[in-house]
PDB file of C-alpha atoms in Angstrom:
ATOM      1  CA  ALA A   1      42.691  40.717  88.327  1.00  0.00           C
ATOM      2  CA  GLN A   2      39.393  41.498  87.482  1.00  0.00           C
ATOM      3  CA  SER A   3      37.494  44.478  88.235  1.00  0.00           C
ATOM      4  CA  VAL A   4      34.623  46.732  87.191  1.00  0.00           C
ATOM      5  CA  THR A   5      34.229  50.532  87.174  1.00  0.00           C
ATOM      6  CA  GLN A   6      30.774  52.072  87.561  1.00  0.00           C
ATOM      7  CA  LEU A   7      30.805  55.971  86.238  1.00  0.00           C
ATOM      8  CA  GLY A   8      28.525  58.073  88.223  1.00  0.00           C
ATOM      9  CA  SER A   9      27.263  57.065  91.718  1.00  0.00           C
ATOM     10  CA  HIS A  10      23.856  58.709  90.931  1.00  0.00           C
ATOM     11  CA  VAL A  11      22.250  59.164  87.845  1.00  0.00           C
ATOM     12  CA  SER A  12      18.727  61.073  87.653  1.00  0.00           C
ATOM     13  CA  VAL A  13      16.405  60.916  84.619  1.00  0.00           C
ATOM     14  CA  SER A  14      12.893  62.079  83.906  1.00  0.00           C
ATOM     15  CA  GLU A  15      10.037  59.614  83.381  1.00  0.00           C
ATOM     16  CA  GLY A  16      10.355  58.323  79.542  1.00  0.00           C
ATOM     17  CA  ALA A  17      13.717  59.448  79.140  1.00  0.00           C
ATOM     18  CA  LEU A  18      16.700  57.157  78.123  1.00  0.00           C
ATOM     19  CA  VAL A  19      18.502  55.474  80.935  1.00  0.00           C
ATOM     20  CA  LEU A  20      22.286  54.870  80.328  1.00  0.00           C
ATOM     21  CA  LEU A  21      24.119  53.420  83.196  1.00  0.00           C
ATOM     22  CA  ARG A  22      27.823  53.056  82.683  1.00  0.00           C
ATOM     23  CA  CYS A  23      30.240  50.113  83.318  1.00  0.00           C
ATOM     24  CA  ASN A  24      33.852  49.505  82.328  1.00  0.00           C
ATOM     25  CA  TYR A  25      35.666  46.332  83.142  1.00  0.00           C
ATOM     26  CA  SER A  26      39.140  45.178  83.453  1.00  0.00           C
ATOM     27  CA  SER A  27      39.899  41.592  82.548  1.00  0.00           C
ATOM     28  CA  SER A  28      42.940  39.621  81.295  1.00  0.00           C
ATOM     29  CA  VAL A  29      40.699  36.787  80.338  1.00  0.00           C
ATOM     30  CA  PRO A  30      37.211  36.738  78.459  1.00  0.00           C
ATOM     31  CA  PRO A  31      34.938  38.096  81.029  1.00  0.00           C
ATOM     32  CA  TYR A  32      31.337  37.035  82.143  1.00  0.00           C
ATOM     33  CA  LEU A  33      29.667  40.214  82.985  1.00  0.00           C
ATOM     34  CA  PHE A  34      26.352  40.730  84.933  1.00  0.00           C
ATOM     35  CA  TRP A  35      23.852  43.706  85.966  1.00  0.00           C
ATOM     36  CA  TYR A  36      21.967  43.503  89.055  1.00  0.00           C
ATOM     37  CA  VAL A  37      19.262  45.757  90.534  1.00  0.00           C
ATOM     38  CA  GLN A  38      18.403  46.407  94.129  1.00  0.00           C
ATOM     39  CA  TYR A  39      15.370  48.019  95.566  1.00  0.00           C
ATOM     40  CA  PRO A  40      15.439  49.417  98.892  1.00  0.00           C
ATOM     41  CA  ASN A  41      15.825  46.617 101.785  1.00  0.00           C
ATOM     42  CA  GLN A  42      16.176  43.776  99.155  1.00  0.00           C
ATOM     43  CA  GLY A  43      18.724  41.604  97.942  1.00  0.00           C
ATOM     44  CA  LEU A  44      20.274  41.795  94.402  1.00  0.00           C
ATOM     45  CA  GLN A  45      18.189  40.564  91.494  1.00  0.00           C
ATOM     46  CA  LEU A  46      19.638  39.624  88.058  1.00  0.00           C
ATOM     47  CA  LEU A  47      18.723  41.863  85.229  1.00  0.00           C
ATOM     48  CA  LEU A  48      20.915  40.318  82.593  1.00  0.00           C
ATOM     49  CA  LYS A  49      24.143  38.638  81.871  1.00  0.00           C
ATOM     50  CA  TYR A  50      26.959  38.345  79.012  1.00  0.00           C
ATOM     51  CA  THR A  51      28.692  35.047  78.725  1.00  0.00           C
ATOM     52  CA  SER A  52      30.486  35.293  75.304  1.00  0.00           C
ATOM     53  CA  ALA A  53      27.336  34.744  73.206  1.00  0.00           C
ATOM     54  CA  ALA A  54      25.440  37.657  71.636  1.00  0.00           C
ATOM     55  CA  THR A  55      27.192  40.826  72.313  1.00  0.00           C
ATOM     56  CA  LEU A  56      23.739  42.677  72.827  1.00  0.00           C
ATOM     57  CA  VAL A  57      21.803  40.986  75.837  1.00  0.00           C
ATOM     58  CA  LYS A  58      18.453  41.663  76.446  1.00  0.00           C
ATOM     59  CA  GLY A  59      17.310  41.475  80.242  1.00  0.00           C
ATOM     60  CA  ILE A  60      14.324  41.709  82.213  1.00  0.00           C
ATOM     61  CA  ASN A  61      12.131  44.962  82.902  1.00  0.00           C
ATOM     62  CA  GLY A  62      13.284  46.384  79.207  1.00  0.00           C
ATOM     63  CA  PHE A  63      16.753  46.821  79.988  1.00  0.00           C
ATOM     64  CA  GLU A  64      19.513  45.786  77.652  1.00  0.00           C
ATOM     65  CA  ALA A  65      23.320  45.754  77.788  1.00  0.00           C
ATOM     66  CA  GLU A  66      25.986  45.813  74.753  1.00  0.00           C
ATOM     67  CA  PHE A  67      29.314  44.072  75.353  1.00  0.00           C
ATOM     68  CA  LYS A  68      32.138  46.218  73.683  1.00  0.00           C
ATOM     69  CA  LYS A  69      35.395  44.506  73.863  1.00  0.00           C
ATOM     70  CA  SER A  70      37.344  47.414  72.202  1.00  0.00           C
ATOM     71  CA  GLU A  71      35.992  49.898  74.708  1.00  0.00           C
ATOM     72  CA  THR A  72      35.951  47.269  77.782  1.00  0.00           C
ATOM     73  CA  SER A  73      32.488  48.375  78.474  1.00  0.00           C
ATOM     74  CA  PHE A  74      29.328  46.834  79.357  1.00  0.00           C
ATOM     75  CA  HIS A  75      26.672  49.758  79.657  1.00  0.00           C
ATOM     76  CA  LEU A  76      22.950  49.067  80.613  1.00  0.00           C
ATOM     77  CA  THR A  77      20.347  50.903  78.774  1.00  0.00           C
ATOM     78  CA  LYS A  78      16.599  51.360  78.643  1.00  0.00           C
ATOM     79  CA  PRO A  79      14.688  53.445  76.176  1.00  0.00           C
ATOM     80  CA  SER A  80      12.038  54.907  78.369  1.00  0.00           C
ATOM     81  CA  ALA A  81      12.482  55.279  82.187  1.00  0.00           C
ATOM     82  CA  HIS A  82       9.514  54.217  84.612  1.00  0.00           C
ATOM     83  CA  MET A  83       9.268  55.288  87.918  1.00  0.00           C
ATOM     84  CA  SER A  84       9.463  51.736  89.101  1.00  0.00           C
ATOM     85  CA  ASP A  85      13.239  51.654  87.630  1.00  0.00           C
ATOM     86  CA  ALA A  86      14.407  53.951  90.569  1.00  0.00           C
ATOM     87  CA  ALA A  87      16.919  51.748  92.393  1.00  0.00           C
ATOM     88  CA  GLU A  88      20.300  50.867  92.787  1.00  0.00           C
ATOM     89  CA  TYR A  89      22.359  49.123  89.836  1.00  0.00           C
ATOM     90  CA  PHE A  90      25.429  47.155  90.059  1.00  0.00           C
ATOM     91  CA  CYS A  91      27.650  45.770  87.439  1.00  0.00           C
ATOM     92  CA  ALA A  92      29.620  42.793  88.283  1.00  0.00           C
ATOM     93  CA  VAL A  93      32.331  40.580  86.481  1.00  0.00           C
ATOM     94  CA  SER A  94      33.003  37.092  87.297  1.00  0.00           C
ATOM     95  CA  ASP A  95      36.135  34.999  86.504  1.00  0.00           C
ATOM     96  CA  SER A  96      36.034  31.717  84.470  1.00  0.00           C
ATOM     97  CA  PRO A  97      38.135  28.920  86.186  1.00  0.00           C
ATOM     98  CA  LEU A  98      38.436  27.480  82.855  1.00  0.00           C
ATOM     99  CA  TYR A  99      41.076  29.933  82.044  1.00  0.00           C
ATOM    100  CA  GLY A 100      42.862  29.405  85.417  1.00  0.00           C
ATOM    101  CA  GLY A 101      40.675  32.306  87.307  1.00  0.00           C
ATOM    102  CA  SER A 102      39.188  31.948  90.670  1.00  0.00           C
ATOM    103  CA  GLN A 103      35.943  29.973  91.501  1.00  0.00           C
ATOM    104  CA  GLY A 104      33.717  32.123  89.474  1.00  0.00           C
ATOM    105  CA  ASN A 105      32.967  34.636  92.334  1.00  0.00           C
ATOM    106  CA  LEU A 106      31.461  37.961  91.480  1.00  0.00           C
ATOM    107  CA  ILE A 107      33.410  41.268  91.642  1.00  0.00           C
ATOM    108  CA  PHE A 108      31.061  44.024  92.105  1.00  0.00           C
ATOM    109  CA  GLY A 109      31.225  47.788  91.187  1.00  0.00           C
ATOM    110  CA  LYS A 110      30.364  50.379  93.575  1.00  0.00           C
ATOM    111  CA  GLY A 111      26.855  50.925  92.338  1.00  0.00           C
ATOM    112  CA  THR A 112      24.776  53.617  90.488  1.00  0.00           C
ATOM    113  CA  LYS A 113      21.793  54.946  92.216  1.00  0.00           C
ATOM    114  CA  LEU A 114      19.148  55.826  89.615  1.00  0.00           C
ATOM    115  CA  SER A 115      16.563  58.404  90.246  1.00  0.00           C
ATOM    116  CA  VAL A 116      13.555  58.866  87.954  1.00  0.00           C
ATOM    117  CA  LYS A 117      11.592  62.176  88.398  1.00  0.00           C
ATOM    118  CA  PRO A 118       8.053  62.661  87.239  1.00  0.00           C
TER     119      PRO A 118
ATOM    120  CA  ASP B   1       8.978  28.774  93.997  1.00  0.00           C
ATOM    121  CA  ALA B   2      12.565  27.700  94.502  1.00  0.00           C
ATOM    122  CA  MET B   3      14.539  30.490  96.208  1.00  0.00           C
ATOM    123  CA  VAL B   4      16.871  31.656  98.845  1.00  0.00           C
ATOM    124  CA  ILE B   5      15.473  32.737 102.107  1.00  0.00           C
ATOM    125  CA  GLN B   6      17.211  34.748 104.865  1.00  0.00           C
ATOM    126  CA  ASN B   7      15.669  34.775 108.309  1.00  0.00           C
ATOM    127  CA  PRO B   8      15.114  37.136 109.871  1.00  0.00           C
ATOM    128  CA  ARG B   9      14.478  40.212 107.582  1.00  0.00           C
ATOM    129  CA  TYR B  10      15.517  42.633 110.424  1.00  0.00           C
ATOM    130  CA  GLN B  11      17.707  41.744 113.511  1.00  0.00           C
ATOM    131  CA  VAL B  12      18.577  43.885 116.423  1.00  0.00           C
ATOM    132  CA  THR B  13      21.267  42.776 118.829  1.00  0.00           C
ATOM    133  CA  GLN B  14      23.156  44.258 121.574  1.00  0.00           C
ATOM    134  CA  PHE B  15      26.785  45.353 121.419  1.00  0.00           C
ATOM    135  CA  GLY B  16      28.981  42.291 122.041  1.00  0.00           C
ATOM    136  CA  LYS B  17      25.992  39.834 122.269  1.00  0.00           C
ATOM    137  CA  PRO B  18      26.393  37.015 119.816  1.00  0.00           C
ATOM    138  CA  VAL B  19      23.890  36.895 116.775  1.00  0.00           C
ATOM    139  CA  THR B  20      23.352  34.179 114.215  1.00  0.00           C
ATOM    140  CA  LEU B  21      21.749  34.963 110.921  1.00  0.00           C
ATOM    141  CA  SER B  22      20.299  32.234 108.734  1.00  0.00           C
ATOM    142  CA  CYS B  23      19.821  31.187 104.966  1.00  0.00           C
ATOM    143  CA  SER B  24      18.389  28.413 103.224  1.00  0.00           C
ATOM    144  CA  GLN B  25      17.809  27.400  99.746  1.00  0.00           C
ATOM    145  CA  THR B  26      15.493  25.183  97.740  1.00  0.00           C
ATOM    146  CA  LEU B  27      17.679  25.467  94.528  1.00  0.00           C
ATOM    147  CA  ASN B  28      20.148  22.516  95.626  1.00  0.00           C
ATOM    148  CA  HIS B  29      23.158  24.887  94.466  1.00  0.00           C
ATOM    149  CA  ASN B  30      26.564  23.792  95.664  1.00  0.00           C
ATOM    150  CA  VAL B  31      28.119  27.236  96.463  1.00  0.00           C
ATOM    151  CA  MET B  32      26.755  29.610  98.968  1.00  0.00           C
ATOM    152  CA  TYR B  33      28.018  33.154  99.849  1.00  0.00           C
ATOM    153  CA  TRP B  34      27.718  35.627 102.755  1.00  0.00           C
ATOM    154  CA  TYR B  35      28.215  39.223 101.835  1.00  0.00           C
ATOM    155  CA  GLN B  36      28.049  42.362 103.953  1.00  0.00           C
ATOM    156  CA  GLN B  37      26.618  45.415 102.397  1.00  0.00           C
ATOM    157  CA  LYS B  38      26.927  48.768 104.079  1.00  0.00           C
ATOM    158  CA  SER B  39      24.793  51.790 103.217  1.00  0.00           C
ATOM    159  CA  SER B  40      25.423  53.007  99.488  1.00  0.00           C
ATOM    160  CA  GLN B  41      28.011  50.802  99.109  1.00  0.00           C
ATOM    161  CA  ALA B  42      28.754  47.413  97.012  1.00  0.00           C
ATOM    162  CA  PRO B  43      28.379  43.868  98.659  1.00  0.00           C
ATOM    163  CA  LYS B  44      31.605  42.721 100.339  1.00  0.00           C
ATOM    164  CA  LEU B  45      32.186  39.162 100.216  1.00  0.00           C
ATOM    165  CA  LEU B  46      32.891  37.735 103.429  1.00  0.00           C
ATOM    166  CA  PHE B  47      33.400  33.955 102.761  1.00  0.00           C
ATOM    167  CA  HIS B  48      31.918  31.001 100.744  1.00  0.00           C
ATOM    168  CA  TYR B  49      31.232  27.563 100.465  1.00  0.00           C
ATOM    169  CA  TYR B  50      31.861  25.368  97.534  1.00  0.00           C
ATOM    170  CA  ASP B  51      30.048  22.214  98.712  1.00  0.00           C
ATOM    171  CA  LYS B  52      31.591  21.895 102.208  1.00  0.00           C
ATOM    172  CA  ASP B  53      34.981  23.491 101.245  1.00  0.00           C
ATOM    173  CA  PHE B  54      35.134  26.960 103.138  1.00  0.00           C
ATOM    174  CA  ASN B  55      36.747  29.809 101.529  1.00  0.00           C
ATOM    175  CA  ASN B  56      37.271  32.773 103.901  1.00  0.00           C
ATOM    176  CA  GLU B  57      38.476  36.232 102.400  1.00  0.00           C
ATOM    177  CA  ALA B  58      41.520  37.383 103.792  1.00  0.00           C
ATOM    178  CA  ASP B  59      40.028  40.578 105.138  1.00  0.00           C
ATOM    179  CA  THR B  60      37.065  39.069 106.837  1.00  0.00           C
ATOM    180  CA  PRO B  61      37.341  39.683 110.428  1.00  0.00           C
ATOM    181  CA  ASP B  62      37.903  36.773 112.952  1.00  0.00           C
ATOM    182  CA  ASN B  63      34.790  37.928 114.644  1.00  0.00           C
ATOM    183  CA  PHE B  64      32.639  36.560 111.678  1.00  0.00           C
ATOM    184  CA  GLN B  65      32.197  32.807 111.448  1.00  0.00           C
ATOM    185  CA  SER B  66      30.196  30.459 109.055  1.00  0.00           C
ATOM    186  CA  ARG B  67      28.644  26.937 109.186  1.00  0.00           C
ATOM    187  CA  ARG B  68      27.078  25.054 106.513  1.00  0.00           C
ATOM    188  CA  PRO B  69      25.620  21.698 108.070  1.00  0.00           C
ATOM    189  CA  ASN B  70      24.014  20.637 104.936  1.00  0.00           C
ATOM    190  CA  THR B  71      23.565  21.769 101.267  1.00  0.00           C
ATOM    191  CA  SER B  72      20.254  23.750 101.959  1.00  0.00           C
ATOM    192  CA  PHE B  73      21.333  25.745 105.027  1.00  0.00           C
ATOM    193  CA  CYS B  74      24.260  28.057 105.767  1.00  0.00           C
ATOM    194  CA  PHE B  75      24.634  30.398 109.053  1.00  0.00           C
ATOM    195  CA  LEU B  76      26.612  33.559 109.606  1.00  0.00           C
ATOM    196  CA  ASP B  77      27.757  33.848 113.199  1.00  0.00           C
ATOM    197  CA  ILE B  78      29.031  37.053 114.599  1.00  0.00           C
ATOM    198  CA  ARG B  79      30.780  36.401 117.785  1.00  0.00           C
ATOM    199  CA  SER B  80      30.642  39.907 119.501  1.00  0.00           C
ATOM    200  CA  PRO B  81      29.059  42.496 117.403  1.00  0.00           C
ATOM    201  CA  GLY B  82      30.341  46.135 117.139  1.00  0.00           C
ATOM    202  CA  LEU B  83      28.584  49.142 116.132  1.00  0.00           C
ATOM    203  CA  GLY B  84      30.501  48.874 112.741  1.00  0.00           C
ATOM    204  CA  ASP B  85      29.059  45.499 111.988  1.00  0.00           C
ATOM    205  CA  ALA B  86      25.512  47.070 111.414  1.00  0.00           C
ATOM    206  CA  ALA B  87      24.936  46.398 107.700  1.00  0.00           C
ATOM    207  CA  MET B  88      22.657  44.394 105.405  1.00  0.00           C
ATOM    208  CA  TYR B  89      23.787  40.897 105.292  1.00  0.00           C
ATOM    209  CA  LEU B  90      23.111  39.044 101.811  1.00  0.00           C
ATOM    210  CA  CYS B  91      23.146  35.410 101.313  1.00  0.00           C
ATOM    211  CA  ALA B  92      23.565  34.115  97.615  1.00  0.00           C
ATOM    212  CA  THR B  93      23.808  30.801  95.935  1.00  0.00           C
ATOM    213  CA  ARG B  94      25.467  29.467  92.541  1.00  0.00           C
ATOM    214  CA  VAL B  95      25.403  26.395  90.847  1.00  0.00           C
ATOM    215  CA  GLY B  96      28.547  25.031  89.399  1.00  0.00           C
ATOM    216  CA  ARG B  97      32.203  26.022  89.304  1.00  0.00           C
ATOM    217  CA  VAL B  98      32.155  28.076  86.175  1.00  0.00           C
ATOM    218  CA  GLY B  99      30.967  31.409  86.812  1.00  0.00           C
ATOM    219  CA  ALA B 100      28.498  31.950  83.876  1.00  0.00           C
ATOM    220  CA  ASP B 101      25.256  31.673  85.857  1.00  0.00           C
ATOM    221  CA  GLY B 102      25.399  34.444  88.124  1.00  0.00           C
ATOM    222  CA  TYR B 103      23.959  34.324  91.570  1.00  0.00           C
ATOM    223  CA  THR B 104      20.602  34.072  93.249  1.00  0.00           C
ATOM    224  CA  PHE B 105      20.307  36.315  96.267  1.00  0.00           C
ATOM    225  CA  GLY B 106      18.205  36.282  99.123  1.00  0.00           C
ATOM    226  CA  SER B 107      16.291  39.328 100.431  1.00  0.00           C
ATOM    227  CA  GLY B 108      18.833  40.115 103.125  1.00  0.00           C
ATOM    228  CA  THR B 109      19.058  40.616 106.793  1.00  0.00           C
ATOM    229  CA  ARG B 110      19.230  43.935 108.040  1.00  0.00           C
ATOM    230  CA  LEU B 111      21.360  43.926 111.400  1.00  0.00           C
ATOM    231  CA  THR B 112      21.154  46.818 113.916  1.00  0.00           C
ATOM    232  CA  VAL B 113      23.480  46.822 116.723  1.00  0.00           C
ATOM    233  CA  VAL B 114      22.426  48.931 119.902  1.00  0.00           C
TER     234      VAL B 114
END
């Protein structure tokens, strides 16, 4: 079964510093991988997704993620943190029914809360 | 703009008093989901519809029901809310069967049980 593990429930960086949020996946088939951001009392917003095209994926708000099959990782990065990046970030994996999986439902990691210090 | 709309944003209900949360979408997506999210936790899937086909997660309590009268609307009914049901409830939609598109989420309804 597919799963994702997010290392670190809470990450704190200074404004202008590199943001690195870690996500490792477990999948017996080629996965579809996603990063979502959630601001307080809001729904989840899609940051970026990997669907077997380019391994380096660029998303909104200056974020990007690299799919590394050998490491089963899909870490999220941003070169320079802004105060507005403070939020909770969720990594998720989706099955593809083309490979006999489920109906493409998302399986979420436990989330990483990002704090940005001035 | 096309979107997923949840009403109300905040709902207070009494212990044991039935409550209904609503979700509407203008995206014409055929898959709709209901998630429960408690504080500082990942969203937990309650059930989803693929068109009119209802799919209930095995661990979703019987207290939770859902209706989807048409493509645009989906409702979450909590028959007898308990204090443990206080949470953010998220509606999401997806187009198609292959999971490449991800979800579009509504802003959520925060339910308080008093």
